Coordinates of C-alpha atoms in Angstrom, one line a residue:
Chain A
M1256 CA -42.1 -88.7 17.9
V1257 CA -38.5 -87.9 19.6
K1258 CA -37.0 -91.1 21.8
I1259 CA -35.9 -89.3 25.5
H1260 CA -32.7 -89.7 26.5
I1261 CA -32.6 -90.3 30.3
P1262 CA -29.5 -89.7 32.0
N1263 CA -28.3 -92.3 34.6
N1264 CA -27.6 -89.9 37.1
H1265 CA -31.1 -88.6 37.7
P1266 CA -32.4 -89.5 40.8
R1267 CA -35.6 -90.9 39.1
A1268 CA -33.7 -93.0 36.0
E1269 CA -35.5 -95.8 36.5
S1270 CA -38.9 -94.0 37.2
L1271 CA -38.7 -92.5 33.8
R1272 CA -37.4 -95.4 32.0
I1273 CA -40.6 -97.2 33.1
R1274 CA -42.6 -94.4 31.9
E1275 CA -41.2 -94.7 28.6
K1276 CA -42.6 -98.0 28.1
L1277 CA -46.0 -96.9 29.1
V1278 CA -45.7 -94.0 26.3
E1279 CA -44.6 -96.5 23.9
G1280 CA -47.2 -98.6 24.8
F1281 CA -49.5 -95.3 24.1
R1282 CA -48.3 -94.8 20.6
K1283 CA -49.2 -98.5 19.7
G1284 CA -52.6 -98.1 20.7
V1285 CA -52.4 -100.4 24.2
V1286 CA -52.5 -97.1 26.6
V1287 CA -55.0 -94.7 26.7
P1288 CA -54.4 -91.3 27.8
E1289 CA -56.1 -91.9 31.1
G1290 CA -53.8 -94.8 31.8
L1291 CA -51.0 -92.6 31.8
I1292 CA -52.0 -90.4 34.2
A1293 CA -53.3 -93.5 36.4
H1294 CA -49.6 -94.7 36.0
G1295 CA -48.4 -91.6 37.0
R1296 CA -51.0 -91.9 40.3
G1297 CA -48.7 -95.1 41.1
E1298 CA -45.5 -93.5 40.1
C1299 CA -46.1 -91.2 43.2
F1300 CA -47.1 -93.8 45.4
D1301 CA -44.0 -96.1 44.4
Y1302 CA -42.1 -93.0 45.4
L1303 CA -43.5 -93.4 48.8
I1304 CA -42.8 -96.9 49.3
G1305 CA -39.2 -96.1 48.5
E1306 CA -39.6 -97.8 44.8
K1307 CA -38.5 -101.5 46.2
T1308 CA -40.3 -104.4 47.0
Q1309 CA -40.9 -103.9 50.7
P1310 CA -41.6 -107.3 52.9
F1311 CA -45.8 -106.4 53.2
A1312 CA -45.8 -107.0 49.5
F1313 CA -43.5 -110.1 49.3
K1314 CA -45.5 -111.5 51.7
A1315 CA -48.7 -111.0 49.7
E1316 CA -46.6 -111.8 46.6
K1317 CA -45.8 -115.0 48.3
A1318 CA -49.8 -115.7 49.1
A1319 CA -50.7 -114.8 45.5
V1320 CA -48.9 -117.3 44.0
A1321 CA -50.0 -119.9 46.7
L1322 CA -53.5 -118.8 45.8
L1323 CA -53.3 -119.3 42.6
L1324 CA -51.9 -122.4 42.7
L1325 CA -54.4 -124.0 44.6
S1326 CA -57.4 -122.3 42.3
N1327 CA -59.5 -124.0 40.1
H1328 CA -60.0 -121.5 37.6
P1329 CA -57.5 -118.7 38.3
V1330 CA -57.8 -115.9 35.5
I1331 CA -55.5 -113.1 35.0
S1332 CA -56.7 -110.1 34.3
V1333 CA -54.9 -107.8 31.5
N1334 CA -55.4 -104.0 30.9
G1335 CA -53.5 -101.6 28.4
N1336 CA -51.4 -100.8 31.5
S1337 CA -49.9 -104.1 32.5
A1338 CA -49.9 -105.2 29.0
A1339 CA -47.3 -102.4 28.5
L1340 CA -45.3 -102.8 30.9
C1341 CA -45.4 -106.5 31.7
P1342 CA -46.6 -108.8 28.8
T1343 CA -44.0 -111.3 28.8
E1344 CA -44.2 -111.7 32.6
I1345 CA -47.9 -112.1 32.5
V1346 CA -47.8 -115.0 30.2
K1347 CA -44.7 -116.5 32.3
L1348 CA -47.0 -116.4 35.4
A1349 CA -49.5 -117.8 33.7
Y1350 CA -47.9 -120.9 32.2
L1351 CA -46.6 -121.5 35.6
T1352 CA -49.5 -121.0 37.7
G1353 CA -52.0 -123.0 35.0
S1354 CA -54.0 -119.2 35.0
K1355 CA -55.9 -118.3 32.0
V1356 CA -55.4 -114.8 30.5
E1357 CA -58.2 -112.6 29.9
V1358 CA -58.3 -109.1 28.1
N1359 CA -60.6 -106.6 30.1
L1360 CA -60.7 -102.7 29.2
F1361 CA -62.4 -99.7 31.1
H1362 CA -61.8 -98.0 27.4
R1363 CA -62.7 -100.8 25.7
T1364 CA -62.4 -100.9 21.3
F1365 CA -61.9 -103.7 19.6
E1366 CA -58.6 -102.2 18.5
R1367 CA -57.0 -102.2 21.3
E1368 CA -58.0 -105.5 22.6
R1369 CA -56.8 -106.7 19.5
T1370 CA -53.4 -105.0 20.0
I1371 CA -53.3 -106.7 23.5
E1372 CA -54.3 -110.0 22.2
K1373 CA -51.3 -109.4 19.4
I1374 CA -49.0 -108.6 22.5
L1375 CA -49.7 -111.5 24.5
R1376 CA -49.7 -114.2 21.4
E1377 CA -46.1 -112.6 20.5
Q1378 CA -45.5 -113.9 23.9
G1379 CA -46.3 -117.1 23.4
L1380 CA -49.5 -117.4 24.6
D1381 CA -52.2 -119.7 22.9
E1382 CA -55.4 -118.5 24.1
V1383 CA -56.3 -114.8 25.1
L1384 CA -59.9 -114.5 26.6
G1385 CA -61.9 -111.9 26.5
V1386 CA -61.5 -110.4 22.8
G1387 CA -64.5 -109.2 21.0
E1388 CA -67.6 -111.2 21.1
N1389 CA -66.0 -113.9 23.3
A1390 CA -66.9 -111.5 26.3
S1391 CA -70.3 -112.2 26.2
G1392 CA -70.9 -112.8 29.8
T1393 CA -71.9 -110.1 32.4
I1394 CA -70.3 -109.6 35.7
P1395 CA -73.3 -107.6 37.6
T1396 CA -73.0 -104.3 39.1
V1397 CA -69.4 -103.7 37.2
C1398 CA -70.7 -100.5 35.5
S1399 CA -68.3 -99.4 32.0
L1400 CA -67.9 -102.3 29.7
R1401 CA -65.7 -104.1 32.0
C1402 CA -68.6 -105.9 32.8
R1403 CA -68.5 -107.8 29.7
V1404 CA -66.5 -110.9 30.7
D1405 CA -65.6 -114.2 28.6
P1406 CA -67.9 -117.2 30.1
R1407 CA -64.8 -118.9 30.1
G1408 CA -62.7 -116.7 32.0
L1409 CA -63.4 -114.1 34.8
L1410 CA -66.7 -115.1 35.0
V1411 CA -66.2 -118.9 36.2
A1412 CA -63.2 -117.8 37.8
D1413 CA -62.7 -118.8 41.3
T1414 CA -59.4 -116.3 41.8
V1415 CA -59.0 -113.2 39.8
L1416 CA -55.5 -111.6 39.4
L1417 CA -55.9 -107.9 38.8
S1418 CA -53.2 -105.0 38.2
I1419 CA -54.0 -101.1 38.2
E1420 CA -57.7 -101.4 38.6
D1421 CA -60.3 -99.3 39.8
G1422 CA -62.4 -99.8 43.3
D1423 CA -65.8 -100.9 41.6
R1424 CA -64.4 -104.0 39.7
T1425 CA -62.8 -105.4 42.8
M1426 CA -65.9 -104.9 44.6
A1427 CA -68.0 -106.5 42.4
Y1428 CA -65.9 -109.3 42.0
R1429 CA -65.8 -109.9 45.9
K1430 CA -69.3 -109.4 46.3
S1431 CA -69.8 -112.1 43.5
G1432 CA -68.0 -114.3 45.7
K1433 CA -64.2 -114.4 44.2
N1434 CA -61.0 -114.2 45.4
V1435 CA -59.1 -111.0 44.0
I1436 CA -55.5 -110.8 43.9
A1437 CA -54.7 -106.9 43.7
V1438 CA -51.4 -105.1 42.7
D1439 CA -52.0 -101.9 43.8
L1440 CA -50.0 -99.2 44.5
N1441 CA -52.2 -97.1 46.9
P1442 CA -52.9 -99.1 50.1
F1443 CA -55.8 -96.7 50.8
S1444 CA -57.8 -97.3 47.4
R1445 CA -60.9 -99.2 47.5
T1446 CA -58.7 -102.2 45.4
A1447 CA -56.3 -102.5 48.0
I1448 CA -59.2 -102.4 51.0
W1449 CA -61.6 -105.1 49.1
A1450 CA -59.1 -107.2 47.7
S1451 CA -58.3 -110.8 49.1
I1452 CA -54.5 -110.3 48.8
T1453 CA -53.3 -106.6 48.1
I1454 CA -49.7 -106.5 46.5
V1455 CA -48.5 -103.4 47.7
D1456 CA -46.1 -103.3 45.0
N1457 CA -45.2 -102.3 41.5
V1458 CA -46.1 -104.5 38.6
V1459 CA -42.7 -104.3 37.2
R1460 CA -41.4 -105.8 40.1
A1461 CA -44.3 -108.1 41.4
F1462 CA -44.7 -110.3 38.3
P1463 CA -41.3 -111.3 38.3
N1464 CA -41.3 -111.8 41.9
M1465 CA -44.4 -113.7 41.7
I1466 CA -42.5 -115.8 38.6
K1467 CA -39.8 -116.8 40.8
L1468 CA -41.8 -118.0 43.7
A1469 CA -44.1 -119.9 41.4
K1470 CA -41.0 -121.6 40.1
N1471 CA -40.6 -122.9 43.9
L1472 CA -44.0 -123.2 44.8
K1473 CA -45.0 -125.2 42.1
K1474 CA -43.2 -128.1 43.5
E1475 CA -44.7 -128.0 47.5
N1476 CA -47.6 -130.2 47.9
K1477 CA -51.4 -128.7 48.4
E1478 CA -50.8 -128.9 52.4
T1479 CA -47.9 -126.2 52.4
L1480 CA -49.5 -124.0 49.8
K1481 CA -52.9 -124.0 52.0
K1482 CA -50.4 -123.6 55.4
I1483 CA -49.2 -120.4 53.4
L1484 CA -52.5 -119.0 53.1
E1485 CA -53.7 -119.6 56.6
T1486 CA -51.4 -117.8 58.0
Y1487 CA -51.6 -115.3 55.7
N1488 CA -53.4 -111.8 56.8
N1489 CA -54.2 -109.6 54.4
D1490 CA -55.9 -106.7 57.1
K1491 CA -52.2 -107.0 58.8
I1492 CA -50.4 -106.6 55.4
L1493 CA -52.1 -103.4 54.7
K1494 CA -51.0 -102.1 57.7
E1495 CA -47.6 -102.8 57.4
A1496 CA -48.0 -101.3 54.1
V1497 CA -49.2 -98.1 55.5
K1498 CA -46.9 -97.7 58.8
F1499 CA -44.0 -98.1 56.2
I1500 CA -45.5 -95.4 53.9
N1501 CA -45.7 -93.0 57.1
Q1502 CA -42.3 -93.8 58.5
R1503 CA -40.5 -93.2 55.0
L1504 CA -42.1 -89.9 55.1
V1505 CA -41.1 -88.6 58.2
R1506 CA -37.6 -89.9 57.4
L1507 CA -37.9 -88.0 53.9
G1508 CA -38.8 -85.0 56.0
H1509 CA -36.0 -85.5 57.8
E1510 CA -33.4 -85.9 55.3
K1511 CA -35.1 -83.3 52.6
V1512 CA -37.2 -80.7 54.5
F1513 CA -36.0 -80.5 58.3
G1514 CA -32.2 -81.8 57.5
F1515 CA -29.5 -79.0 56.7
S1516 CA -27.2 -80.4 54.0
L1517 CA -29.0 -79.2 50.8
T1518 CA -31.0 -76.3 53.1
E1519 CA -27.8 -74.8 54.2
E1520 CA -27.0 -73.5 50.2
V1521 CA -30.7 -72.9 49.6
L1522 CA -31.0 -70.6 53.1
Q1523 CA -27.9 -68.4 51.6
L1524 CA -29.7 -68.0 48.1
A1525 CA -32.7 -67.1 50.3
K1526 CA -31.0 -64.5 51.9
L1527 CA -29.4 -63.1 49.1
N1528 CA -32.9 -63.0 47.4
S1529 CA -34.4 -61.2 50.5
V1530 CA -31.5 -58.6 50.9
R1531 CA -32.2 -57.8 47.3
L1532 CA -36.1 -57.6 47.6
K1533 CA -35.8 -55.3 50.7
G1534 CA -33.0 -53.0 49.2
Chain B
M106 CA -62.9 -90.3 20.8
V107 CA -65.5 -90.8 23.4
K108 CA -66.4 -88.0 26.1
I109 CA -66.3 -90.3 29.5
H110 CA -69.2 -89.4 31.7
I111 CA -68.1 -89.2 35.8
P112 CA -70.5 -89.9 37.8
N113 CA -70.9 -87.3 40.5
N114 CA -70.7 -89.7 43.3
H115 CA -67.9 -91.0 42.5
P116 CA -65.4 -90.9 45.6
R117 CA -63.1 -89.1 42.9
A118 CA -65.2 -87.3 40.7
E119 CA -63.6 -83.5 41.0
S120 CA -60.0 -85.1 40.5
L121 CA -61.5 -87.1 37.3
R122 CA -62.8 -84.0 35.8
I123 CA -60.0 -82.5 36.0
R124 CA -57.9 -85.0 34.3
E125 CA -60.5 -85.1 31.5
K126 CA -59.1 -81.0 30.9
L127 CA -56.0 -82.6 30.5
V128 CA -56.5 -85.2 28.2
E129 CA -58.5 -82.6 26.1
G130 CA -55.3 -80.5 26.2
F131 CA -53.8 -83.9 25.0
R132 CA -55.7 -84.2 22.1
K133 CA -55.2 -80.6 21.2
G134 CA -51.7 -81.1 21.2
V135 CA -50.8 -78.7 24.1
V136 CA -50.1 -81.9 26.6
V137 CA -47.5 -84.5 26.0
P138 CA -47.9 -87.9 27.3
E139 CA -45.2 -87.6 29.8
G140 CA -47.4 -84.6 30.9
L141 CA -50.3 -86.8 31.6
I142 CA -47.9 -89.1 33.8
A143 CA -46.4 -86.2 35.7
H144 CA -50.4 -84.8 36.1
G145 CA -50.9 -88.5 37.8
R146 CA -47.9 -88.1 40.1
G147 CA -49.7 -84.8 41.2
E148 CA -53.0 -86.5 41.9
C149 CA -51.2 -88.7 44.0
F150 CA -49.9 -85.8 46.5
D151 CA -52.8 -83.7 45.9
Y152 CA -54.9 -86.7 47.3
L153 CA -52.1 -86.2 50.2
I154 CA -52.7 -83.2 51.3
G155 CA -57.0 -83.9 50.9
E156 CA -57.2 -81.8 47.6
K157 CA -57.8 -78.9 48.9
T158 CA -55.8 -75.6 49.8
Q159 CA -53.9 -76.0 53.3
P160 CA -53.0 -72.8 55.3
F161 CA -49.3 -73.6 54.1
A162 CA -50.4 -73.1 50.9
F163 CA -52.3 -70.3 51.1
K164 CA -49.5 -68.5 53.1
A165 CA -47.3 -69.0 50.1
E166 CA -50.0 -68.1 47.6
K167 CA -49.8 -64.8 49.5
A168 CA -46.3 -64.3 49.7
A169 CA -46.1 -65.3 45.9
V170 CA -48.1 -62.5 44.9
A171 CA -46.6 -60.0 46.9
L172 CA -43.5 -61.0 45.2
L173 CA -45.0 -60.6 41.9
L174 CA -46.5 -57.1 42.9
L175 CA -42.8 -56.2 43.8
S176 CA -40.5 -57.3 41.0
N177 CA -39.6 -55.5 38.4
H178 CA -39.7 -58.2 36.0
P179 CA -41.7 -61.1 36.7
V180 CA -42.5 -63.5 34.5
I181 CA -45.0 -66.6 34.5
S182 CA -43.9 -69.5 32.6
V183 CA -46.1 -71.5 31.0
N184 CA -45.8 -75.4 30.0
G185 CA -48.4 -77.8 28.7
N186 CA -50.0 -78.9 31.9
S187 CA -50.4 -75.4 32.7
A188 CA -52.2 -74.5 29.4
A189 CA -54.3 -77.0 29.6
L190 CA -55.5 -76.7 33.2
C191 CA -55.5 -73.3 33.9
P192 CA -54.9 -70.5 30.6
T193 CA -57.7 -68.1 31.6
E194 CA -56.2 -67.9 35.0
I195 CA -52.5 -67.4 34.0
V196 CA -53.6 -64.4 31.6
K197 CA -55.7 -63.0 34.8
L198 CA -52.7 -63.0 37.1
A199 CA -50.4 -61.8 34.5
Y200 CA -52.4 -58.7 34.0
L201 CA -53.2 -57.8 37.7
T202 CA -49.5 -58.4 39.3
G203 CA -48.1 -57.0 35.9
S204 CA -46.4 -60.2 34.9
K205 CA -45.0 -61.3 31.6
V206 CA -46.0 -64.6 29.8
E207 CA -43.6 -67.0 28.4
V208 CA -43.9 -70.1 27.1
N209 CA -41.2 -72.7 28.2
L210 CA -41.6 -76.4 27.1
F211 CA -39.6 -79.5 28.0
H212 CA -41.0 -81.4 24.9
R213 CA -40.3 -78.3 22.8
T214 CA -42.1 -78.5 18.9
F215 CA -43.0 -75.2 16.9
E216 CA -46.3 -76.6 16.7
R217 CA -47.1 -77.0 20.3
E218 CA -45.5 -73.2 21.3
R219 CA -48.0 -72.0 18.5
T220 CA -50.9 -74.2 19.8
I221 CA -50.4 -72.8 23.7
E222 CA -49.7 -69.2 22.0
K223 CA -52.9 -69.2 20.5
I224 CA -54.7 -70.7 23.7
L225 CA -53.4 -67.7 25.4
R226 CA -54.2 -65.1 23.1
E227 CA -58.1 -66.6 23.1
Q228 CA -58.1 -65.3 26.9
G229 CA -57.0 -62.0 25.9
L230 CA -53.4 -61.7 26.3
D231 CA -51.5 -59.5 23.7
E232 CA -48.0 -60.7 24.4
V233 CA -46.7 -64.3 24.3
L234 CA -43.1 -64.3 24.8
G235 CA -40.6 -67.6 24.0
V236 CA -42.4 -68.6 20.8
G237 CA -40.0 -70.3 18.1
E238 CA -37.4 -67.6 17.2
N239 CA -37.9 -65.3 20.2
A240 CA -36.6 -67.8 22.6
S241 CA -32.7 -66.7 21.6
G242 CA -31.5 -66.4 25.0
T243 CA -29.8 -69.2 26.8
I244 CA -30.0 -69.7 30.7
P245 CA -27.3 -71.8 31.5
T246 CA -27.3 -75.2 33.4
V247 CA -30.6 -75.8 32.1
C248 CA -30.2 -78.7 29.7
S249 CA -32.9 -80.1 27.4
L250 CA -34.3 -77.3 25.3
R251 CA -35.8 -75.5 28.2
C252 CA -32.6 -73.5 28.4
R253 CA -33.8 -71.2 25.5
V254 CA -35.5 -68.2 26.8
D255 CA -36.8 -64.9 25.4
P256 CA -34.6 -62.0 26.2
R257 CA -37.5 -59.9 27.1
G258 CA -38.6 -62.5 29.1
L259 CA -37.3 -65.4 31.5
L260 CA -33.6 -64.2 30.7
V261 CA -34.0 -60.7 32.2
A262 CA -36.6 -61.6 34.7
D263 CA -35.9 -61.1 38.7
T264 CA -39.0 -63.5 39.3
V265 CA -40.3 -66.5 37.6
L266 CA -43.6 -68.3 38.6
L267 CA -43.0 -72.0 37.4
S268 CA -45.7 -74.4 37.7
I269 CA -45.4 -78.6 37.7
E270 CA -41.8 -78.0 36.7
D271 CA -38.6 -80.0 36.9
G272 CA -35.9 -79.4 39.4
D273 CA -33.1 -78.6 37.0
R274 CA -34.8 -75.7 35.9
T275 CA -35.6 -74.0 39.4
M276 CA -32.5 -74.7 40.5
A277 CA -30.5 -73.3 37.6
Y278 CA -32.9 -70.0 38.2
R279 CA -32.0 -70.0 41.8
K280 CA -28.2 -69.9 41.3
S281 CA -28.8 -67.4 38.3
G282 CA -29.9 -65.0 41.2
K283 CA -33.9 -65.3 40.1
N284 CA -36.3 -65.1 42.8
V285 CA -38.4 -68.4 41.9
I286 CA -42.2 -69.3 43.1
A287 CA -43.0 -73.0 42.5
V288 CA -46.5 -74.5 42.4
D289 CA -45.8 -77.9 43.3
L290 CA -47.5 -80.5 44.7
N291 CA -44.6 -82.8 46.1
P292 CA -43.1 -81.1 49.3
F293 CA -39.8 -83.2 48.8
S294 CA -38.8 -82.7 45.4
R295 CA -35.9 -80.8 44.5
T296 CA -37.9 -77.8 42.8
A297 CA -40.1 -77.2 46.0
I298 CA -36.5 -77.2 48.3
W299 CA -35.2 -75.0 46.2
A300 CA -37.5 -72.5 44.9
S301 CA -38.1 -69.1 47.2
I302 CA -41.7 -69.6 47.7
T303 CA -43.2 -73.2 47.6
I304 CA -46.9 -73.7 46.8
V305 CA -47.8 -76.6 47.6
D306 CA -51.2 -76.8 46.0
N307 CA -52.9 -78.0 42.9
V308 CA -53.0 -75.2 40.1
V309 CA -56.1 -75.2 39.4
R310 CA -56.6 -74.0 42.9
A311 CA -53.6 -72.0 43.3
F312 CA -54.0 -69.6 40.5
P313 CA -57.8 -68.8 41.5
N314 CA -56.3 -67.9 44.9
M315 CA -53.8 -65.7 43.9
I316 CA -56.2 -64.0 41.4
K317 CA -58.2 -63.1 44.4
L318 CA -55.1 -62.1 46.5
A319 CA -53.9 -60.0 43.7
K320 CA -56.8 -57.9 43.2
N321 CA -56.5 -56.9 47.1
L322 CA -52.9 -57.1 47.4
K323 CA -52.6 -54.4 44.6
K324 CA -54.2 -51.7 46.8
E325 CA -51.6 -52.3 49.3
N326 CA -48.5 -50.3 49.5
K327 CA -45.5 -51.3 48.9
E328 CA -44.1 -51.4 52.8
T329 CA -47.0 -53.4 53.4
L330 CA -45.8 -56.2 50.6
K331 CA -42.6 -56.4 51.7
K332 CA -43.8 -57.1 55.3
I333 CA -45.2 -60.1 53.9
L334 CA -42.4 -61.2 52.4
E335 CA -40.2 -60.7 55.5
T336 CA -42.3 -62.6 57.4
Y337 CA -42.6 -65.5 55.2
N338 CA -40.4 -68.6 56.0
N339 CA -40.3 -71.2 52.9
D340 CA -38.5 -73.5 55.1
K341 CA -41.4 -73.3 57.7
I342 CA -44.2 -73.7 55.2
L343 CA -42.6 -76.6 53.8
K344 CA -42.2 -78.6 57.0
E345 CA -45.7 -77.4 57.7
A346 CA -46.3 -79.1 54.5
V347 CA -44.9 -82.5 55.2
K348 CA -46.2 -82.2 58.9
F349 CA -49.9 -82.3 57.2
I350 CA -49.3 -85.2 55.0
N351 CA -47.8 -87.4 57.7
Q352 CA -50.8 -86.5 59.8
R353 CA -52.8 -87.4 57.0
L354 CA -51.6 -90.5 56.4
V355 CA -52.0 -91.6 59.9
R356 CA -55.6 -90.7 60.0
L357 CA -56.2 -92.2 56.5
G358 CA -54.8 -95.2 57.8
H359 CA -57.1 -95.2 61.0
E360 CA -60.2 -94.8 58.7
K361 CA -59.3 -96.5 55.9
V362 CA -57.2 -99.5 56.9
F363 CA -57.2 -100.1 60.9
G364 CA -61.0 -98.6 61.4
F365 CA -63.7 -101.4 61.2
S366 CA -66.6 -99.7 59.1
L367 CA -65.8 -101.1 55.8
T368 CA -63.3 -103.6 57.2
E369 CA -66.1 -105.6 58.7
E370 CA -67.7 -106.2 55.4
V371 CA -64.3 -107.2 54.1
L372 CA -63.4 -109.3 56.6
Q373 CA -67.1 -111.4 56.7
L374 CA -66.1 -111.7 52.7
A375 CA -62.7 -112.6 53.7
K376 CA -63.7 -115.5 55.8
L377 CA -66.2 -117.0 53.5
N378 CA -63.3 -116.9 50.9
S379 CA -61.0 -118.7 53.4
V380 CA -63.4 -121.0 54.3
R381 CA -64.0 -121.9 50.9
L382 CA -60.3 -122.3 50.3
K383 CA -59.8 -124.6 53.2
G384 CA -62.7 -126.8 52.0

């Protein structure tokens, strides 16, 4: 396969580089075709939040780390896309917060599970849950093979960190009484609405942010961490995200569509064309 | 590969079915991994316009058909994604408007070109331009292999219909004096802004709509068609699209995030959780 060169001056260079990471994951058998499409969907929402960690996301990331540190059985759930985009960061965050890591796939095959397990082990993770026979537990109401979970991991978890996930799963986990931290770029998704803490951010920024936060918050006592959670309001965070996107779209409209800088040149061409058509 | 069953009651059933079409195209070698991601990006914008043909799109589709019928050398450019999603409709529209059809790929390989040619021929198209040695012409300033065009097609075209395309190409065509009709779900993209006529719609709806329109407009005289174009204002259409998306996001925010129907249940759970956390 040809390696695509991405010019630095391309308006979406960073986004295209992340895209290539995912395509590489796809070639390795980690990411499925559907995962590539799901990523594209995320790309668009990322574009809507300005491809940066916005304050609403950072607040959620801080609360998420406090929650992981306070939980008795925190588990980070890994799917193909997150394994392709940030395996190193997943392992680091798990280590810093004392979380277990479990592989959980929609398009489940033993081969894919093993490939992801291998990637995580290469990053220094000793225990990778949820692979093969180990996923012998079941979480009710989750259809698809994602219902199969590890009795040492997702089954007994009190807090689950999910990224790029389907709403069904988030709802099932909440209904079974678990706390769910969801990294999801779409603030309107069922996952975003059902999660206890919704991080409207790209995983490639959310995980490094949480690692930095964990390094600091690890030193704090339980009372401080509880205070962070008590003052955190996910409903408010989602509203902030939605407001931000709306304001950004209005701004984008003004700059790109309602503005005159580029449009002038375009209108000139349009005029030339319509003259030609009329003639 | 396992065929995925999509439940009819899934909130995004239709979108998931289109997704599977693309994955099938991918397995046939028509669609590249990057094309899957690009599709996902489009999916999100489609969600923002309500996954329906909105009035701004329909007006653009009507003007597009008038322009194709008035042009001397209209060409429909086909890439992997459009070949996977609507090959039958591309051939029908070409037939109804007297347009030629040319294959033009970013990730160009002879094998892919031939696969797409075969698909179009199966739909009854006699002449498929731009395949292999036939793409001996060059359109300046288009980087990547998309610059290679057929001297009987894109090189001499006065009007080009593109779908799901990169901004570079649209700009190069406009600068070379061609009319560009672009089907693009992102009204902020360079393609959307540079095109003569921007159809902010999904190709799976835009092509069937244009086929219906072409059947009717074919019967009209040139003056009527010219009038449609003279009263068409692409700048206004883009503004309508941007306004629509903004209003829809405000509405979505109210229904899903600011509303109380679902949130009540979520808040109950959140309360349970925070009690548990505090305890």
